[in-house]
CSV table of C-alpha atoms (C1' of nucleotides) in Angstrom, one decimal:
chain,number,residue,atom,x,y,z
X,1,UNK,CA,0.0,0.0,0.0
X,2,UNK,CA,1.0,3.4,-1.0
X,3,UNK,CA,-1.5,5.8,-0.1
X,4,UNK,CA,-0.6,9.1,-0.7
X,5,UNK,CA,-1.7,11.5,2.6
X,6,UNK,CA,-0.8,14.9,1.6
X,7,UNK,CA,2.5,16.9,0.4
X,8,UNK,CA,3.6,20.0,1.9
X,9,UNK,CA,5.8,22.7,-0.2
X,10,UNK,CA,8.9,22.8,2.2
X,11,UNK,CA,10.5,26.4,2.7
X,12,UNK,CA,14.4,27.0,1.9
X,13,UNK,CA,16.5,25.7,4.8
X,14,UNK,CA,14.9,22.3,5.4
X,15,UNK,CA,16.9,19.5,5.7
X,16,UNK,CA,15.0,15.9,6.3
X,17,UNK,CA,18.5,14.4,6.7
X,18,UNK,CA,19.8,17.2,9.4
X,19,UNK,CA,16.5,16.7,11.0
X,20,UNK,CA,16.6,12.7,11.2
X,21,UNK,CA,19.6,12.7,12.4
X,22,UNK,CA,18.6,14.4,15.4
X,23,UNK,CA,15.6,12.5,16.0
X,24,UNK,CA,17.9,9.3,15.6
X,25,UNK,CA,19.9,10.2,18.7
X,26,UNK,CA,18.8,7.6,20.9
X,27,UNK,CA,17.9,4.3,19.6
X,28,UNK,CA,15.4,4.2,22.9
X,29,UNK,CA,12.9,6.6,21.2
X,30,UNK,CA,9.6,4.7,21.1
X,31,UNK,CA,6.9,7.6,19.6
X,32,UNK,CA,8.5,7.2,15.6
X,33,UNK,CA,10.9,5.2,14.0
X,34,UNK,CA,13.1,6.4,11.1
X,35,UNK,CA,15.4,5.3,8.5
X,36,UNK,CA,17.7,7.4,6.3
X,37,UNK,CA,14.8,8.2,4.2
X,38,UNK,CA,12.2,9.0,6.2
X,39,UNK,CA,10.1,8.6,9.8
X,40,UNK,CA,7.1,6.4,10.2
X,41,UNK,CA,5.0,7.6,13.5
X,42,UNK,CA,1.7,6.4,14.7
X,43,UNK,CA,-1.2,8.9,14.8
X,44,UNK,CA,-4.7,8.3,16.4
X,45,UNK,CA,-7.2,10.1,14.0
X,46,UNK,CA,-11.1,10.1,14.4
X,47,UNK,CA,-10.3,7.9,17.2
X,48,UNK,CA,-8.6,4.9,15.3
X,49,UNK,CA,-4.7,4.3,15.2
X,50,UNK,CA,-3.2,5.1,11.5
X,51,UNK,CA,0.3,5.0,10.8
X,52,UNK,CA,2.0,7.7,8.5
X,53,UNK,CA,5.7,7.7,6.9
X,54,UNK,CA,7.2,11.1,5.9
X,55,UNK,CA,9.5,11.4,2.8
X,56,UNK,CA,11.0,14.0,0.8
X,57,UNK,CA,9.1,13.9,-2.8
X,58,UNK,CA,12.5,15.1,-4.3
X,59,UNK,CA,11.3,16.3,-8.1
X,60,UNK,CA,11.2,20.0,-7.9
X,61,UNK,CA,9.8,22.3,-6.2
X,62,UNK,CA,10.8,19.8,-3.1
X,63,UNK,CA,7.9,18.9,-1.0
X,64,UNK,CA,7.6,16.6,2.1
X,65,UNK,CA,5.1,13.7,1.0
X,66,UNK,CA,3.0,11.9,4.1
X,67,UNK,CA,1.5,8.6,3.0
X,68,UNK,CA,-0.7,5.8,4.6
X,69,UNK,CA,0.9,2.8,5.8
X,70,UNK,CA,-1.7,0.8,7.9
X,71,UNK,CA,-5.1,2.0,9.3
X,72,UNK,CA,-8.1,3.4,7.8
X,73,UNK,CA,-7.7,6.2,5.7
X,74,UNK,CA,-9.2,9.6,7.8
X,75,UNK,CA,-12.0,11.7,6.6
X,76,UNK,CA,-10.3,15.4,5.5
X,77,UNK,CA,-10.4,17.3,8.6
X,78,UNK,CA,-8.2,14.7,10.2
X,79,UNK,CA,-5.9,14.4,7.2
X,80,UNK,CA,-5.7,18.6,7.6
X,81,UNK,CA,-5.1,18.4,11.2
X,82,UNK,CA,-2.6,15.5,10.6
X,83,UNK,CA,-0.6,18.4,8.0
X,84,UNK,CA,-1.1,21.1,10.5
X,85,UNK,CA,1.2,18.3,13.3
X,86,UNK,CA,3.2,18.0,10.5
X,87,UNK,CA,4.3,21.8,10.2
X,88,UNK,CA,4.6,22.4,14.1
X,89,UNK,CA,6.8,18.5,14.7
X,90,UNK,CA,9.4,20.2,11.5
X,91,UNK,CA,8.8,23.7,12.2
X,92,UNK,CA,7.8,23.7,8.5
X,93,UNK,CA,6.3,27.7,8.7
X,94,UNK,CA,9.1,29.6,10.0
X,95,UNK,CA,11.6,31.3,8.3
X,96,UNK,CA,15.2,30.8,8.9
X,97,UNK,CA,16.6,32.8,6.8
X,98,UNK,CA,17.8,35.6,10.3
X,99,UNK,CA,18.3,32.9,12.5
X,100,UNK,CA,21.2,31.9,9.9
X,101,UNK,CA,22.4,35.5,8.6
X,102,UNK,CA,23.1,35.5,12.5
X,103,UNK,CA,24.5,31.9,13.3
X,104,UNK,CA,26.6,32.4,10.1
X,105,UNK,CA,29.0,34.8,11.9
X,106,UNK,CA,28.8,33.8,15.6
X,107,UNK,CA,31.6,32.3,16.5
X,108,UNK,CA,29.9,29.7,18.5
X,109,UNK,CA,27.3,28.8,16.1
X,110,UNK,CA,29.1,29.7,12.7
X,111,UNK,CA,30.7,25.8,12.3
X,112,UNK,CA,27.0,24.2,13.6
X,113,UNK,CA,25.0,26.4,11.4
X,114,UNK,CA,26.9,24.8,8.6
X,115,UNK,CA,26.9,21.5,9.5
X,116,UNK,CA,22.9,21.3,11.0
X,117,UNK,CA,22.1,23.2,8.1
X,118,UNK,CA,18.2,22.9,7.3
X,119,UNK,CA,17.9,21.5,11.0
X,120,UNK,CA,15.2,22.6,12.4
X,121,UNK,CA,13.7,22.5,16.0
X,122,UNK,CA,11.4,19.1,16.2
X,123,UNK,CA,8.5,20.1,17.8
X,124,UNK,CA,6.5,18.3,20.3
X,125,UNK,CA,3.3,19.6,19.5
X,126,UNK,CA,1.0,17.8,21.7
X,127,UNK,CA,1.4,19.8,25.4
X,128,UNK,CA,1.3,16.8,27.5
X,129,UNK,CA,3.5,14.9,25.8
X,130,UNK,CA,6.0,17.8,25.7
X,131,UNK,CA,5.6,17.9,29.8
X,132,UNK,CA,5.8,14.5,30.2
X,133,UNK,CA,9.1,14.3,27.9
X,134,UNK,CA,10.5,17.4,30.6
X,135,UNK,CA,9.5,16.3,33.9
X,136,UNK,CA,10.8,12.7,32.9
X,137,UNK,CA,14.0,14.4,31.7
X,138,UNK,CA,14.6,16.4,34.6
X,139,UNK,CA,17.9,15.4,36.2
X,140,UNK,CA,18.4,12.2,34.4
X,141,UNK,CA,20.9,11.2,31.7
X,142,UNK,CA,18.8,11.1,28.3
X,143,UNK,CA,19.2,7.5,28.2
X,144,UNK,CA,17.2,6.7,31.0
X,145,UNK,CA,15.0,9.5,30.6
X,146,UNK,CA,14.2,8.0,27.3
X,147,UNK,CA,13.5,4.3,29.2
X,148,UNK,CA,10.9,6.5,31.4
X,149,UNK,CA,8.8,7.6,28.3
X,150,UNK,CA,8.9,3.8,26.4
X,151,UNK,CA,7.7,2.3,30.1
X,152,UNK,CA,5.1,4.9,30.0
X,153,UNK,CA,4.0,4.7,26.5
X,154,UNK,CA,3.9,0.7,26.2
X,155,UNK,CA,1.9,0.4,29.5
X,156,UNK,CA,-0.6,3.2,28.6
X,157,UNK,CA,0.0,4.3,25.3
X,158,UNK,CA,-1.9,2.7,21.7
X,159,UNK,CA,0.1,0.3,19.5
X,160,UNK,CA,-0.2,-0.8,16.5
X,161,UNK,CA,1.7,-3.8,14.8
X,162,UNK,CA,3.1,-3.5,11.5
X,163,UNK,CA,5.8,-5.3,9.3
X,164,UNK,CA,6.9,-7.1,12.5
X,165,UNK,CA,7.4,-4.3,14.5
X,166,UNK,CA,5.4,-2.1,17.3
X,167,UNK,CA,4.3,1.4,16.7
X,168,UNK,CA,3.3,3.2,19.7
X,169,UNK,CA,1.3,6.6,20.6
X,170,UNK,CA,2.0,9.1,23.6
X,171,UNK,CA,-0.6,8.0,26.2
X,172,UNK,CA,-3.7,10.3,26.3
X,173,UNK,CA,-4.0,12.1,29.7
X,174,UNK,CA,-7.4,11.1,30.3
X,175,UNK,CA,-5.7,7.6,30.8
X,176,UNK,CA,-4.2,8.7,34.1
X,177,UNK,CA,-7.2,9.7,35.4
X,178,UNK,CA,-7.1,6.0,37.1
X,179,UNK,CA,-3.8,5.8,37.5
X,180,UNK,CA,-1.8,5.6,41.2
X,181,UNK,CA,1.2,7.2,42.3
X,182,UNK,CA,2.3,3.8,42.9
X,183,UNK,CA,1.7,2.7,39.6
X,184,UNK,CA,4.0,5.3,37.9
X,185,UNK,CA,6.9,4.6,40.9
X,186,UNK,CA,7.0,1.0,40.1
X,187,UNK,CA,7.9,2.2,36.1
X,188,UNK,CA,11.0,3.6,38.0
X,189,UNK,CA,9.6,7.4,38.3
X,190,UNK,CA,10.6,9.3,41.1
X,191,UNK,CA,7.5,10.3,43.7
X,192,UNK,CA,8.0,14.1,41.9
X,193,UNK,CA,7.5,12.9,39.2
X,194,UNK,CA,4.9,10.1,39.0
X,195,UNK,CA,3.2,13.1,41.2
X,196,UNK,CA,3.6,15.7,38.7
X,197,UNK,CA,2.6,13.8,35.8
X,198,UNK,CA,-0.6,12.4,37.6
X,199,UNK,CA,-1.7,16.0,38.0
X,200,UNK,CA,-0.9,17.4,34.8
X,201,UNK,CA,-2.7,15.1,33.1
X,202,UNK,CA,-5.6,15.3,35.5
X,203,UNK,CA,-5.6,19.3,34.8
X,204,UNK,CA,-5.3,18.8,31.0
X,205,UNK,CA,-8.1,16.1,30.7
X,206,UNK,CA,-10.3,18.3,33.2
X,207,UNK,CA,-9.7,21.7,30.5
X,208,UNK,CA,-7.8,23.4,33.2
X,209,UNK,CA,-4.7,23.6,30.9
X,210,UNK,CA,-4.3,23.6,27.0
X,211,UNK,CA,-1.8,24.4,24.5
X,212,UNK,CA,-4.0,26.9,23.3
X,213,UNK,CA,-4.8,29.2,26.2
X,214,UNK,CA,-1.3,29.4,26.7
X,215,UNK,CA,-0.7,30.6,23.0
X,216,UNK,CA,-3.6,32.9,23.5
X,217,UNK,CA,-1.5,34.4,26.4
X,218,UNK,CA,0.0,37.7,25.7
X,219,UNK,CA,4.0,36.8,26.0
X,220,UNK,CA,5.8,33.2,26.2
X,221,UNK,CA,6.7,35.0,29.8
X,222,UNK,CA,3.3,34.5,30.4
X,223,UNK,CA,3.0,31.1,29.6
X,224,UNK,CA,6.1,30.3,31.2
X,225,UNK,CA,4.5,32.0,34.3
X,226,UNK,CA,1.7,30.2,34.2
X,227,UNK,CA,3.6,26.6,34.3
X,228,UNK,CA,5.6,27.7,36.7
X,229,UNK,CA,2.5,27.6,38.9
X,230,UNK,CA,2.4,23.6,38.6
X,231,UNK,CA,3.9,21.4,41.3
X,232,UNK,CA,7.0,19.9,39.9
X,233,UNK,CA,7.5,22.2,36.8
X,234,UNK,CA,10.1,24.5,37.4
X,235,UNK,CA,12.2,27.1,35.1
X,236,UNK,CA,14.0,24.4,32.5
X,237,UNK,CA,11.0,22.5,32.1
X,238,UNK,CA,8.4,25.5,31.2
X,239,UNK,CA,11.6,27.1,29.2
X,240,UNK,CA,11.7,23.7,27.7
X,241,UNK,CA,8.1,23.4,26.5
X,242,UNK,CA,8.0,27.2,25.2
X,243,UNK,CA,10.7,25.8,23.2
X,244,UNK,CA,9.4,22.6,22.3
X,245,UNK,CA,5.7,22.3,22.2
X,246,UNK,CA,4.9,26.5,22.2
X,247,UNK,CA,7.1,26.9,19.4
X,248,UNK,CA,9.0,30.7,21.1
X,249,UNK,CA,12.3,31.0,19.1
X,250,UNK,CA,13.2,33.1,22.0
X,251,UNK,CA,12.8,30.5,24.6
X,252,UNK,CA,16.5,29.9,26.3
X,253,UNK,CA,16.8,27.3,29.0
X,254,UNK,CA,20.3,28.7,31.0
X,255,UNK,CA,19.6,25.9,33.4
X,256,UNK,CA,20.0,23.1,30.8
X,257,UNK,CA,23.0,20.6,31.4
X,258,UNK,CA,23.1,19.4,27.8
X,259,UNK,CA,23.9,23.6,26.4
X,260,UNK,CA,26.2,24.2,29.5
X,261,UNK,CA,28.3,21.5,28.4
X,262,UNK,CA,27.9,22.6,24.6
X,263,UNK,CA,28.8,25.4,25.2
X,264,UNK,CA,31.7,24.7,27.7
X,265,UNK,CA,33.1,22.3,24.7
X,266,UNK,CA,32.6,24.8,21.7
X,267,UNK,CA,34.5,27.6,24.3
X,268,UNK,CA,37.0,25.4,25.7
X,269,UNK,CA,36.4,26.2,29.0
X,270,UNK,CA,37.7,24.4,31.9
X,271,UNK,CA,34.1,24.3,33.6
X,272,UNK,CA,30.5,24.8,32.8
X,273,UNK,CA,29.6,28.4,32.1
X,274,UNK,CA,27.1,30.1,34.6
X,275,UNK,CA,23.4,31.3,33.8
X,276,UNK,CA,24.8,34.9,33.6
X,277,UNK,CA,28.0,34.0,31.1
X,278,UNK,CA,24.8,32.0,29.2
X,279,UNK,CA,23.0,34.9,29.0
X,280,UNK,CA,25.9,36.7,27.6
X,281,UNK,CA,26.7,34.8,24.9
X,282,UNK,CA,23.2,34.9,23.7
X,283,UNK,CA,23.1,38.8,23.3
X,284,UNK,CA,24.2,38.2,19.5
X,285,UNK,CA,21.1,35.7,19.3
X,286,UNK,CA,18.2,37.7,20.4
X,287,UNK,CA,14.9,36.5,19.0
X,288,UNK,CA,16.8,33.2,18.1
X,289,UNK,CA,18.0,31.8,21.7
X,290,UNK,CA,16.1,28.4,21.2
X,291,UNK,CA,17.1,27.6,18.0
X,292,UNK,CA,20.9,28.5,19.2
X,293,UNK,CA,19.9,26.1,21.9
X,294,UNK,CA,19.0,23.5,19.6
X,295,UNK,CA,21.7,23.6,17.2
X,296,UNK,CA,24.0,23.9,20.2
X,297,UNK,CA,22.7,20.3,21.5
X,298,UNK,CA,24.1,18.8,17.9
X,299,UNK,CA,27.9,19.5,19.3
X,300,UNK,CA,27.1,17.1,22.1
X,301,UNK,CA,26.5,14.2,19.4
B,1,DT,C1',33.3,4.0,44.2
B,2,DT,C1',32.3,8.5,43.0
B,3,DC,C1',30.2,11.8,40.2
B,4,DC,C1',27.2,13.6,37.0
B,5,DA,C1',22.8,13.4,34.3
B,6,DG,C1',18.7,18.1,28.9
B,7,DG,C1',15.9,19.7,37.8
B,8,DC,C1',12.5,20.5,41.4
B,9,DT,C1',10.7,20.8,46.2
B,10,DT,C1',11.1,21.6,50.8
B,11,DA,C1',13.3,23.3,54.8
B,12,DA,C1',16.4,26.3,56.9
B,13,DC,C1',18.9,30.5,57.2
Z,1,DG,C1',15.7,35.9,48.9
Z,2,DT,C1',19.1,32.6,48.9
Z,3,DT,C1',21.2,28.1,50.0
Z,4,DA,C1',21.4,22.9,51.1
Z,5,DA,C1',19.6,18.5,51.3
Z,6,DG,C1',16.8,14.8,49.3
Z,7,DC,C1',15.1,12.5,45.5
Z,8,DA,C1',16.0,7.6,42.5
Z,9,DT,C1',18.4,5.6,38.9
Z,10,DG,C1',21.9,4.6,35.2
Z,11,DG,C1',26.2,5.3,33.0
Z,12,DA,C1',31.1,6.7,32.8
DNA sequence: TTCCAGGCTTAAC
DNA sequence: GTTAAGCATGGA
């Protein structure tokens, strides 16, 4: 089967390659599964599992092509929602074109922006998935941070079986409305954060927090603000999902042990460079601090 | 064994 | 308002 989905006309600066290489970072990632020439991921549309594979349609003008692997095909409202993920996962709509007339002559960022070129920041659209992902990361290596989220998603997530392997969907929050704190510790989560994820999923599934009503905030401040109000979310986790999930190229997370380290490598420094130093280099990088972030990460691997 | 991981909360000053 | 200890586990 080879059920064309949809194409999308991809802007200058895209990269699939650039971008698959950073989503192949861990071999532990459970929520897609790529190859060199493309990602499969499991959706649930209209309420049934369907399973999607994103290529690069490379006859001219280039255009990222989604087609239907297994499931039933969705109605045309899903399929549109399914392009509108699409954009905000690949950052399809946003124009790079000043982030790089910057990162071309920073000093820090001049040899990444050339080797990440067409990198873009992959989004984790869906808001409590992109909490989950940063409370589960908090404080733990990213190895085991990524065993956290497959324990999660196989116990409560939706599968789906094809061509002998398992695709698996970010549990729905409403799922953890009968869900114990005990349940969560025995996955190996810390009392924090079986309790924080317990509650953020009760908040979301009650209406009490959406992705939405924090884009319809004023500032990113604002939304960062307004996570910072949650038990167990704290200033690199709300930073993290204004960069992640909210989409705020200005979103900079100084607390972040993976771009202290990047940044203490690219310099040369003998020790991790403070918030404040952080903040300095970023001066050149205003309006662009997450994407420096994220193409900062790529020096680690 | 010790120290560090893509931190946060609570308690104590 | 700032600082220190506790959290739980894995990897180097």
């Amino acid at each position: 089967m080879n059920d064309l989905l949809f194409e999308l006309p991809l802007p200058e600066f895209f990269d699939l390659g650039a971008c698959l290489a950073y989503m192949n970072r861990s071999p532990l990632e459970c929520l897609f599964r790529s190859d060199s020439k493309g990602v499969n991921r499991l959706f649930v549309l209209e309420g049934a599992p369907v399973l999607v594979r994103l290529t690069v349609a490379e006859d001219q003008p280039l255009r990222l092509k989604a087609t239907l692997l297994a499931g039933v095909r969705p109605g045309a409202e899903a399929i549109a929602d399914l392009a509108r993920y699409i954009v905000e996962w690949f950052d399809l709509d946003r124009d790079l074109a000043p982030f790089y007339r910057i990162a071309d002559v920073d000093p820090l960022l001049r040899p990444l922006a050339v080797s990440e070129r067409g990198l873009r920041i992959i989004g984790i659209p869906d808001l409590f998935e992109a909490l989950c992902w940063a409370i589960l990361g908090q404080q733990v290596n990213l190895a085991f941070a990524y065993r956290l989220k497959q324990r999660l998603t196989a116990e409560y997530g939706e599968s789906l079986e094809w061509e002998g392997h398992t695709y698996y969907h970010f549990p729905r929050p409403e799922v953890f409305l009968t869900v114990t704190q005990e349940e969560l510790c025995s996955l190996q989560l810390t009392r924090n954060k079986a309790r924080t994820v317990l509650e953020v999923a009760a908040l979301i599934a009650g209406g009490g927090l959406s992705r939405e009503e924090l884009l319809a905030l004023p500032t990113p401040e604002a939304a960062e603000q307004r996570l910072l109000k949650l038990r167990g979310i704290g200033p690199w986790t709300s930073q993290y999902v204004r960069m992640r999930c909210l989409r705020d190229t200005t979103a900079y997370p100084v607390g972040d042990v993976g771009l202290q380290n990047a940044v203490k490598f690219l310099t040369g420094m003998d020790r991790k460079p403070t918030p404040a130093e952080l903040l300095e280099f970023a001066v050149p990088w205003h309006g662009w601090e997450a994407y420096a972030t994220f193409y900062l990460w790529r020096a680690l691997y």
